Tab-separated table of C-alpha atoms in Angstrom:
chain	number	residue	atom	x	y	z
U	1	MET	CA	-44.309	47.313	-8.254
U	2	LYS	CA	-48.071	47.296	-7.863
U	3	PRO	CA	-49.797	45.482	-5.014
U	4	ALA	CA	-51.574	42.206	-5.744
U	5	LYS	CA	-55.352	42.331	-5.433
U	6	PHE	CA	-56.925	42.458	-2.000
U	7	ASP	CA	-60.240	43.279	-0.372
U	8	TYR	CA	-60.040	46.661	1.355
U	9	ILE	CA	-61.909	47.104	4.610
U	10	CYS	CA	-62.149	50.474	6.298
U	11	ALA	CA	-62.754	49.678	9.976
U	12	ALA	CA	-64.976	51.998	11.991
U	13	THR	CA	-64.275	50.554	15.445
U	14	VAL	CA	-61.679	48.506	17.298
U	15	GLU	CA	-64.236	45.691	17.369
U	16	ASP	CA	-64.355	45.781	13.544
U	17	VAL	CA	-60.593	45.278	13.389
U	18	ALA	CA	-60.751	42.376	15.834
U	19	GLU	CA	-63.618	40.826	13.867
U	20	VAL	CA	-61.749	41.014	10.547
U	21	LEU	CA	-58.597	39.541	12.073
U	22	GLY	CA	-60.635	36.853	13.817
U	23	GLU	CA	-62.146	35.854	10.477
U	24	HIS	CA	-59.096	36.177	8.214
U	25	GLY	CA	-56.112	35.742	10.565
U	26	ALA	CA	-52.804	35.692	8.694
U	27	ASP	CA	-54.571	36.496	5.402
U	28	ALA	CA	-55.352	39.990	6.692
U	29	ARG	CA	-52.910	42.860	7.270
U	30	VAL	CA	-53.536	46.018	9.274
U	31	LEU	CA	-52.886	49.307	7.448
U	32	ALA	CA	-52.191	52.495	9.404
U	33	GLY	CA	-49.490	54.966	8.260
U	34	GLY	CA	-48.505	52.692	5.385
U	35	GLN	CA	-44.781	53.449	5.595
U	36	SER	CA	-43.871	49.756	6.034
U	37	LEU	CA	-46.878	47.790	4.780
U	38	MET	CA	-47.370	49.721	1.527
U	39	PRO	CA	-43.802	49.024	0.275
U	40	MET	CA	-44.265	45.369	1.289
U	41	LEU	CA	-47.485	45.241	-0.736
U	42	SER	CA	-45.979	47.006	-3.748
U	43	MET	CA	-42.955	44.705	-3.772
U	44	ARG	CA	-45.346	41.798	-3.217
U	45	LEU	CA	-43.368	40.637	-0.207
U	46	SER	CA	-46.788	40.635	1.429
U	47	ARG	CA	-49.868	39.424	-0.462
U	48	PRO	CA	-52.784	39.547	1.976
U	49	GLN	CA	-56.325	38.736	0.883
U	50	VAL	CA	-57.655	41.518	3.088
U	51	VAL	CA	-56.195	44.901	4.059
U	52	VAL	CA	-57.933	46.450	7.039
U	53	ASP	CA	-57.462	50.204	7.271
U	54	ILE	CA	-57.548	51.431	10.884
U	55	THR	CA	-56.878	55.110	10.199
U	56	ARG	CA	-60.544	56.086	10.611
U	57	VAL	CA	-61.080	54.259	13.900
U	58	PRO	CA	-61.791	56.965	16.510
U	59	HIS	CA	-59.405	57.490	19.448
U	60	LEU	CA	-56.598	55.312	18.063
U	61	ASP	CA	-54.581	58.381	17.041
U	62	GLY	CA	-54.029	59.615	20.567
U	63	MET	CA	-50.972	59.971	22.752
U	64	ARG	CA	-51.603	60.528	26.445
U	65	ILE	CA	-49.726	60.312	29.694
U	66	GLU	CA	-51.382	58.141	32.321
U	67	ASP	CA	-50.011	56.141	35.276
U	68	ASP	CA	-46.492	57.420	34.605
U	69	HIS	CA	-46.540	56.066	31.057
U	70	LEU	CA	-46.930	57.500	27.585
U	71	PHE	CA	-49.743	55.590	25.873
U	72	VAL	CA	-49.393	55.669	22.108
U	73	GLY	CA	-52.456	54.645	20.112
U	74	ALA	CA	-52.164	52.429	17.047
U	75	VAL	CA	-52.562	55.292	14.585
U	76	ALA	CA	-50.539	57.999	16.397
U	77	ARG	CA	-47.850	59.347	14.111
U	78	GLN	CA	-44.142	59.311	14.886
U	79	GLN	CA	-43.978	63.063	14.377
U	80	SER	CA	-46.623	63.512	17.088
U	81	LEU	CA	-43.963	62.497	19.631
U	82	ALA	CA	-42.450	65.937	19.035
U	83	GLY	CA	-45.660	67.450	20.416
U	84	VAL	CA	-45.557	65.528	23.728
U	85	ALA	CA	-45.041	68.075	26.526
U	86	ASP	CA	-41.548	67.916	28.069
U	87	LEU	CA	-40.525	65.020	25.822
U	88	ALA	CA	-36.828	65.753	26.418
U	89	THR	CA	-37.105	65.498	30.216
U	90	ARG	CA	-39.835	62.891	30.585
U	91	PHE	CA	-38.851	60.639	27.660
U	92	PRO	CA	-35.214	61.529	26.955
U	93	LEU	CA	-34.541	58.438	24.864
U	94	LEU	CA	-37.531	59.019	22.563
U	95	SER	CA	-36.499	62.643	22.265
U	96	GLN	CA	-32.935	61.716	21.276
U	97	ALA	CA	-33.976	58.944	18.870
U	98	LEU	CA	-36.823	60.833	17.151
U	99	PRO	CA	-34.721	62.711	14.556
U	100	TRP	CA	-33.202	59.362	13.507
U	101	ILE	CA	-36.544	57.690	12.800
U	102	GLY	CA	-36.785	57.682	9.008
U	103	HIS	CA	-37.149	61.002	7.240
U	104	TYR	CA	-39.265	64.063	7.966
U	105	GLN	CA	-41.570	62.914	5.158
U	106	THR	CA	-42.049	59.416	6.617
U	107	ARG	CA	-42.291	60.504	10.288
U	108	VAL	CA	-45.276	62.678	9.399
U	109	ARG	CA	-47.134	59.609	8.107
U	110	GLY	CA	-45.499	56.647	9.843
U	111	THR	CA	-46.948	55.482	13.138
U	112	VAL	CA	-45.054	54.552	16.308
U	113	VAL	CA	-47.035	51.343	16.667
U	114	GLY	CA	-46.597	50.474	12.973
U	115	SER	CA	-42.836	50.512	13.389
U	116	LEU	CA	-43.140	48.272	16.472
U	117	ALA	CA	-45.454	45.863	14.625
U	118	HIS	CA	-43.152	45.764	11.594
U	119	ALA	CA	-40.265	44.792	13.935
U	120	ASP	CA	-37.374	45.675	11.678
U	121	PRO	CA	-34.293	44.902	13.808
U	122	SER	CA	-32.559	48.106	12.705
U	123	ALA	CA	-35.510	50.423	13.457
U	124	GLU	CA	-35.193	52.902	16.330
U	125	LEU	CA	-38.598	52.527	17.992
U	126	PRO	CA	-38.315	48.787	18.818
U	127	LEU	CA	-34.873	49.587	20.266
U	128	CYS	CA	-36.334	52.386	22.406
U	129	LEU	CA	-39.231	50.220	23.623
U	130	VAL	CA	-36.817	47.472	24.738
U	131	ALA	CA	-34.320	49.912	26.299
U	132	MET	CA	-37.123	51.688	28.189
U	133	ASN	CA	-38.872	48.492	29.357
U	134	GLY	CA	-42.026	49.435	27.526
U	135	GLU	CA	-45.073	47.290	26.867
U	136	ILE	CA	-47.350	46.355	24.001
U	137	ASN	CA	-51.110	46.122	24.411
U	138	LEU	CA	-52.510	43.493	22.037
U	139	ARG	CA	-56.128	43.090	21.065
U	140	SER	CA	-57.939	40.190	19.400
U	141	PRO	CA	-61.484	38.755	19.332
U	142	ARG	CA	-60.324	36.703	22.335
U	143	GLY	CA	-59.637	39.823	24.413
U	144	SER	CA	-56.609	41.932	25.351
U	145	ARG	CA	-53.191	41.104	26.728
U	146	ARG	CA	-50.015	43.006	27.575
U	147	VAL	CA	-46.552	41.895	26.493
U	148	ARG	CA	-43.251	43.295	27.740
U	149	ALA	CA	-41.034	44.690	24.976
U	150	GLU	CA	-38.294	42.128	25.464
U	151	ASP	CA	-40.812	39.291	25.086
U	152	PHE	CA	-42.500	40.890	22.084
U	153	PHE	CA	-39.712	40.906	19.488
U	154	LYS	CA	-38.957	37.346	18.339
U	155	GLY	CA	-36.906	37.770	15.179
U	156	THR	CA	-36.542	39.819	11.994
U	157	MET	CA	-40.083	41.094	11.408
U	158	LEU	CA	-41.354	38.427	13.806
U	159	THR	CA	-43.226	39.249	16.979
U	160	ASP	CA	-45.246	37.563	19.697
U	161	MET	CA	-48.460	38.692	17.954
U	162	ALA	CA	-50.837	35.868	17.005
U	163	ASP	CA	-52.548	35.940	13.598
U	164	ASP	CA	-55.761	37.333	15.061
U	165	GLU	CA	-54.059	40.011	17.184
U	166	PHE	CA	-53.139	43.621	16.512
U	167	ILE	CA	-51.417	46.277	18.599
U	168	GLN	CA	-53.981	48.625	20.088
U	169	SER	CA	-51.373	50.717	21.885
U	170	ALA	CA	-47.823	50.769	23.180
U	171	ARG	CA	-46.657	52.289	26.442
U	172	PHE	CA	-43.363	53.885	27.339
U	173	PRO	CA	-42.539	54.605	30.999
U	174	VAL	CA	-41.814	58.184	32.097
U	175	ALA	CA	-38.158	58.632	33.123
U	176	LYS	CA	-37.286	59.511	36.690
U	177	PRO	CA	-35.337	62.756	37.047
U	178	THR	CA	-32.246	60.769	38.116
U	179	ASP	CA	-32.352	58.342	35.146
U	180	ARG	CA	-29.821	58.878	32.384
U	181	PHE	CA	-30.205	57.986	28.710
U	182	ALA	CA	-27.937	58.229	25.681
U	183	PHE	CA	-28.566	57.322	22.031
U	184	ARG	CA	-26.196	57.030	19.047
U	185	GLU	CA	-26.645	55.736	15.535
U	186	VAL	CA	-24.605	55.240	12.393
U	187	GLY	CA	-26.300	54.827	9.017
U	188	ARG	CA	-25.281	55.345	5.403
U	189	ARG	CA	-27.244	58.563	5.102
U	190	HIS	CA	-29.277	60.474	7.633
U	191	GLY	CA	-32.725	58.896	7.744
U	192	ASP	CA	-31.644	55.499	6.440
U	193	PHE	CA	-32.019	52.394	8.558
U	194	ALA	CA	-29.303	52.084	11.181
U	195	ILE	CA	-26.233	49.982	10.461
U	196	VAL	CA	-25.801	50.029	14.235
U	197	ALA	CA	-27.730	51.980	16.871
U	198	ALA	CA	-27.161	51.890	20.617
U	199	ALA	CA	-29.012	53.199	23.654
U	200	ALA	CA	-27.532	53.220	27.151
U	201	VAL	CA	-29.719	53.605	30.227
U	202	ARG	CA	-28.736	54.166	33.864
U	203	ASP	CA	-31.601	53.975	36.356
U	204	ASP	CA	-32.126	52.769	39.910
U	205	THR	CA	-32.051	49.134	38.760
U	206	GLY	CA	-28.612	49.482	37.166
U	207	ILE	CA	-26.994	50.118	33.793
U	208	HIS	CA	-27.758	48.534	30.449
U	209	VAL	CA	-27.099	48.987	26.749
U	210	THR	CA	-29.481	47.980	23.954
U	211	VAL	CA	-28.085	47.490	20.448
U	212	GLY	CA	-30.120	47.614	17.232
U	213	GLY	CA	-29.206	46.723	13.652
U	214	VAL	CA	-27.043	43.721	14.550
U	215	ASN	CA	-29.027	40.798	15.984
U	216	ASP	CA	-32.468	39.920	14.646
U	217	VAL	CA	-34.061	41.719	17.616
U	218	PRO	CA	-32.898	44.640	19.770
U	219	PHE	CA	-30.259	43.096	22.076
U	220	ARG	CA	-30.123	44.292	25.690
U	221	ARG	CA	-27.150	43.617	27.947
U	222	ARG	CA	-26.816	44.639	31.610
U	223	PHE	CA	-23.628	46.208	32.943
U	224	ASP	CA	-24.661	46.787	36.542
U	225	GLY	CA	-21.966	48.388	38.683
U	226	LEU	CA	-19.931	49.383	35.629
U	227	GLU	CA	-17.220	52.021	36.197
U	228	VAL	CA	-15.937	54.376	33.523
U	229	HIS	CA	-12.490	52.696	33.396
U	230	ASP	CA	-14.126	49.318	32.632
U	231	ILE	CA	-16.083	50.535	29.598
U	232	GLY	CA	-13.457	49.381	27.076
U	233	ASP	CA	-13.580	45.746	28.252
U	234	ALA	CA	-17.357	45.841	28.654
U	235	VAL	CA	-18.033	46.960	25.063
U	236	SER	CA	-15.571	44.394	23.677
U	237	GLU	CA	-17.478	41.669	25.528
U	238	LEU	CA	-20.723	43.063	24.172
U	239	ALA	CA	-19.442	43.109	20.577
U	240	ALA	CA	-18.267	39.483	20.907
U	241	GLU	CA	-21.663	38.348	22.237
U	242	LEU	CA	-23.576	39.830	19.308
U	243	ASP	CA	-24.359	37.939	16.143
U	244	THR	CA	-22.509	40.322	13.804
U	245	ARG	CA	-22.820	39.479	10.132
U	246	SER	CA	-21.645	40.995	6.868
U	247	ASP	CA	-24.130	42.362	4.360
U	248	LEU	CA	-24.310	44.983	1.609
U	249	HIS	CA	-24.211	47.815	4.128
U	250	ALA	CA	-21.344	46.799	6.414
U	251	SER	CA	-18.921	43.970	7.149
U	252	ALA	CA	-19.165	42.034	10.416
U	253	ALA	CA	-15.879	43.634	11.518
U	254	LEU	CA	-17.217	47.144	10.904
U	255	ARG	CA	-20.393	46.295	12.806
U	256	ARG	CA	-18.360	45.056	15.803
U	257	GLN	CA	-16.285	48.224	15.679
U	258	LEU	CA	-19.444	50.359	15.560
U	259	VAL	CA	-20.952	48.426	18.474
U	260	ARG	CA	-17.808	49.065	20.557
U	261	SER	CA	-17.706	52.700	19.580
U	262	LEU	CA	-21.415	53.547	19.993
U	263	ALA	CA	-21.831	51.481	23.173
U	264	SER	CA	-18.745	53.125	24.633
U	265	ASP	CA	-19.966	56.642	23.771
U	266	THR	CA	-23.426	56.040	25.208
U	267	LEU	CA	-22.104	54.384	28.390
U	268	LYS	CA	-19.645	57.235	28.959
U	269	GLU	CA	-22.493	59.684	28.589
U	270	VAL	CA	-24.781	57.989	31.130
U	271	LEU	CA	-21.911	57.436	33.596
U	272	SER	CA	-20.561	60.994	33.438
N	1	MET	CA	-67.391	49.012	8.188
N	2	ARG	CA	-66.875	49.679	4.506
N	3	ARG	CA	-65.608	46.862	2.282
N	4	ILE	CA	-64.288	47.153	-1.279
N	5	PRO	CA	-63.918	43.704	-2.874
N	6	ALA	CA	-60.690	43.044	-4.779
N	7	ASN	CA	-62.296	42.967	-8.217
N	8	GLU	CA	-64.516	46.019	-7.885
N	9	GLN	CA	-63.930	49.546	-9.089
N	10	VAL	CA	-65.241	52.327	-6.884
N	11	ARG	CA	-65.654	56.060	-7.335
N	12	VAL	CA	-63.235	58.148	-5.333
N	13	SER	CA	-64.119	61.774	-4.773
N	14	VAL	CA	-61.367	64.057	-3.531
N	15	GLU	CA	-60.441	67.730	-3.545
N	16	VAL	CA	-57.285	68.300	-5.588
N	17	ASN	CA	-55.720	71.770	-5.700
N	18	GLY	CA	-59.002	73.333	-4.600
N	19	ARG	CA	-61.306	71.474	-7.013
N	20	VAL	CA	-63.419	68.441	-6.168
N	21	VAL	CA	-62.749	65.702	-8.697
N	22	THR	CA	-63.769	62.056	-8.988
N	23	GLY	CA	-62.220	59.017	-10.565
N	24	GLN	CA	-62.377	55.246	-10.538
N	25	ALA	CA	-60.065	53.111	-8.464
N	26	GLU	CA	-59.583	49.508	-7.415
N	27	SER	CA	-58.840	48.789	-3.781
N	28	ARG	CA	-55.167	48.276	-4.672
N	29	THR	CA	-54.748	51.420	-6.824
N	30	LEU	CA	-51.931	53.573	-5.450
N	31	LEU	CA	-52.755	57.247	-4.984
N	32	SER	CA	-49.784	58.150	-7.211
N	33	ASP	CA	-51.304	56.122	-10.077
N	34	PHE	CA	-54.765	57.543	-9.395
N	35	LEU	CA	-53.436	61.097	-9.683
N	36	ARG	CA	-51.534	60.385	-12.892
N	37	HIS	CA	-53.693	57.914	-14.785
N	38	GLU	CA	-57.177	58.692	-13.560
N	39	LEU	CA	-56.972	62.439	-12.936
N	40	GLY	CA	-54.311	63.156	-15.572
N	41	LEU	CA	-52.125	65.045	-13.096
N	42	THR	CA	-48.780	63.828	-14.373
N	43	GLY	CA	-46.758	66.440	-12.495
N	44	THR	CA	-46.484	63.991	-9.607
N	45	HIS	CA	-43.657	61.703	-10.652
N	46	VAL	CA	-43.287	58.045	-9.780
N	47	GLY	CA	-39.791	56.761	-9.106
N	48	CYS	CA	-39.280	53.833	-6.768
N	49	GLU	CA	-42.890	53.107	-5.763
N	50	HIS	CA	-41.838	52.014	-2.315
N	51	GLY	CA	-41.455	55.252	-0.430
N	52	VAL	CA	-37.721	55.800	-0.780
N	53	CYS	CA	-37.093	58.284	-3.625
N	54	GLY	CA	-39.598	60.992	-2.684
N	55	ALA	CA	-40.500	61.933	-6.290
N	56	CYS	CA	-44.234	61.352	-5.693
N	57	THR	CA	-44.463	63.537	-2.554
N	58	ILE	CA	-47.715	65.504	-2.259
N	59	ARG	CA	-49.760	67.074	0.561
N	60	ILE	CA	-52.832	65.360	2.001
N	61	ASP	CA	-54.924	67.487	4.382
N	62	GLY	CA	-51.977	69.853	4.776
N	63	ASP	CA	-49.410	67.206	5.709
N	64	ILE	CA	-46.755	65.820	3.450
N	65	ALA	CA	-47.115	62.275	2.086
N	66	ARG	CA	-45.515	59.869	-0.354
N	67	SER	CA	-48.434	59.298	-2.721
N	68	CYS	CA	-47.119	55.815	-3.591
N	69	LEU	CA	-47.616	54.809	0.058
N	70	LYS	CA	-51.298	55.660	0.098
N	71	LEU	CA	-54.217	53.879	-1.526
N	72	ALA	CA	-56.519	55.972	-3.685
N	73	VAL	CA	-59.545	54.648	-1.762
N	74	GLN	CA	-58.056	56.020	1.473
N	75	VAL	CA	-58.275	59.664	0.384
N	76	GLU	CA	-62.051	59.776	-0.200
N	77	GLY	CA	-63.122	63.223	1.003
N	78	ALA	CA	-59.584	64.438	1.674
N	79	SER	CA	-57.941	67.616	0.401
N	80	ILE	CA	-54.841	67.068	-1.741
N	81	GLU	CA	-52.245	69.499	-3.064
N	82	THR	CA	-49.930	68.464	-5.892
N	83	ILE	CA	-47.170	70.217	-7.809
N	84	GLU	CA	-49.792	71.508	-10.269
N	85	GLY	CA	-51.203	73.663	-7.482
N	86	LEU	CA	-47.940	75.282	-6.413
N	87	ALA	CA	-47.720	78.133	-8.949
N	88	PRO	CA	-50.017	81.094	-8.171
N	89	ALA	CA	-51.142	81.375	-11.839
N	90	PRO	CA	-50.523	79.526	-15.132
N	91	ASP	CA	-47.974	82.125	-16.269
N	92	SER	CA	-46.082	82.657	-13.016
N	93	LEU	CA	-44.009	80.601	-10.635
N	94	SER	CA	-44.020	80.493	-6.852
N	95	VAL	CA	-41.077	82.079	-5.048
N	96	LEU	CA	-39.593	78.632	-4.416
N	97	GLN	CA	-40.047	77.527	-8.033
N	98	GLN	CA	-38.454	80.776	-9.278
N	99	ALA	CA	-35.491	80.231	-6.937
N	100	PHE	CA	-35.026	76.720	-8.383
N	101	VAL	CA	-34.817	78.254	-11.874
N	102	GLU	CA	-32.367	80.936	-10.780
N	103	HIS	CA	-30.080	78.613	-8.807
N	104	HIS	CA	-30.138	75.638	-11.183
N	105	GLY	CA	-31.984	73.544	-8.619
N	106	LEU	CA	-32.924	71.011	-11.287
N	107	GLN	CA	-31.452	69.351	-14.333
N	108	CYS	CA	-33.588	66.465	-15.586
N	109	GLY	CA	-36.432	67.518	-13.297
N	110	PHE	CA	-37.606	64.053	-12.371
N	111	CYS	CA	-37.238	64.495	-8.592
N	112	THR	CA	-38.226	68.173	-8.642
N	113	PRO	CA	-42.011	67.971	-8.012
N	114	GLY	CA	-41.535	66.017	-4.793
N	115	ILE	CA	-38.694	68.199	-3.593
N	116	LEU	CA	-40.696	71.373	-4.262
N	117	ILE	CA	-43.643	70.044	-2.245
N	118	SER	CA	-41.395	69.068	0.677
N	119	LEU	CA	-39.535	72.387	0.722
N	120	ASP	CA	-42.722	74.400	0.209
N	121	THR	CA	-44.207	72.621	3.243
N	122	LEU	CA	-41.053	73.173	5.279
N	123	LEU	CA	-40.866	76.907	4.509
N	124	ARG	CA	-44.560	77.248	5.265
N	125	ASN	CA	-44.251	75.510	8.655
N	126	GLU	CA	-40.756	76.724	9.555
N	127	PRO	CA	-40.063	80.043	7.792
N	128	ASN	CA	-36.700	80.345	9.564
N	129	ALA	CA	-35.420	76.857	8.701
N	130	ASP	CA	-31.617	76.874	8.600
N	131	GLU	CA	-29.379	75.066	6.123
N	132	MET	CA	-29.070	71.997	8.388
N	133	ARG	CA	-32.821	71.707	8.613
N	134	ILE	CA	-33.222	72.155	4.865
N	135	ARG	CA	-30.616	69.451	4.243
N	136	GLU	CA	-32.334	67.150	6.721
N	137	VAL	CA	-35.673	67.534	4.950
N	138	LEU	CA	-33.962	67.141	1.576
N	139	SER	CA	-32.517	63.812	2.767
N	140	GLY	CA	-35.986	62.373	2.194
N	141	HIS	CA	-35.489	62.804	-1.559
N	142	LEU	CA	-33.143	61.331	-4.118
N	143	CYS	CA	-31.722	63.536	-6.884
N	144	ARG	CA	-29.206	61.985	-9.265
N	145	CYS	CA	-28.342	65.170	-11.199
N	146	THR	CA	-27.598	68.183	-9.064
N	147	GLY	CA	-25.627	66.849	-6.140
N	148	TYR	CA	-28.070	68.759	-3.912
N	149	THR	CA	-25.938	71.891	-3.426
N	150	PRO	CA	-27.876	74.034	-5.955
N	151	ILE	CA	-31.143	72.767	-4.419
N	152	VAL	CA	-30.014	73.903	-0.960
N	153	LYS	CA	-28.982	77.281	-2.419
N	154	ALA	CA	-32.371	77.648	-4.078
N	155	ALA	CA	-34.175	76.764	-0.841
N	156	LEU	CA	-32.127	79.276	1.167
N	157	ALA	CA	-32.755	81.990	-1.436
N	158	ALA	CA	-36.495	81.229	-1.411
N	159	ARG	CA	-36.541	81.325	2.393
N	160	ASP	CA	-34.904	84.770	2.423
N	161	ARG	CA	-37.146	86.118	-0.336
N	162	LEU	CA	-40.284	84.842	1.416
N	163	LYS	CA	-39.185	86.582	4.624
N	164	GLU	CA	-38.669	89.848	2.722
N	165	LEU	CA	-42.141	89.552	1.230
N	166	ASP	CA	-43.727	88.736	4.568
């Protein structure tokens, strides 16, 4: 349970990070809050030749609201979301999901962007980014590009990021006052990874539910025009479409039941 | 940018419990191992070494951290507080520590250092934390002896005592 040897680089600028990744590609890993990468290193699931620490790069720890979006820098901590003014009204889904993101002890250190980069299919932040139609801003020696959340997550811990890219920031759109959001999760213990999590959104484009913890990426399904009396059929369809599997934590049947139950609860809430 | 090659040892200088100390570390040395093996501060316990059990919880620059999820080389120049710094003097306990003794908040004591640091931080930041909040914070720690109830009782008693003293 000790990491294998690696060169440690403490980056001073964003350009440093890009340079290291340009040189080492997949042999380098970016270290920020350490709540995902450090366990991977200690369990030797990840054995990079180079670890590039971005925690001392200036300005990456910021969260700011600009152009109707919350910009979250690569080193901004999950707990810092709690300090965003009017989080509950401007970012209701983040506000509802925040207490479910790991534990108090890991939220204080873990970064929003780190969770997105890690792309665990049962993590709350990737689910929120997909449900909210957020975006990822990637940086590499070749330049910058933006990727929509639904195009970013490709599989369990797989993303659209190339070997020489890192996430410089993520952006979450501000909710309109008429938008409705609901979030539910079931896990073994509070703070554990979700067995199933669901977020329902109703906005001026329609209604959709995003489910985490089941497929290998957050799964979003539209239910435009849905009425309350159709929710039962809608969530059964949803559960049948998902790739529910059995593992140590829950059987496939329990997962389907949780999908129906959590999707139904969240849809009822946004339709009421 | 600063680079520490894989096979090199470097000096790490850090303030621990109010004293600046230095030790040697490789790039891959975990902070938990640095505290225990290099600085001899064995009060910080090491359980799972992947951020789940909470036994190695300390404070870095005032914020709580799992010391197994931090590299020693990352804390150069930082200010760290460990369980050894919690008691006000060698022959007395903090209010929280005393409450743990009185309410049987520990049996084997393995998880206790981390739990004390977490609860000490909570009561410092949120002096009116209710039982739900205490339980939520406690969920970041594993204890296989007490079943948590005596720990919650101890935390509530410490909270009330600290408010009286305030």
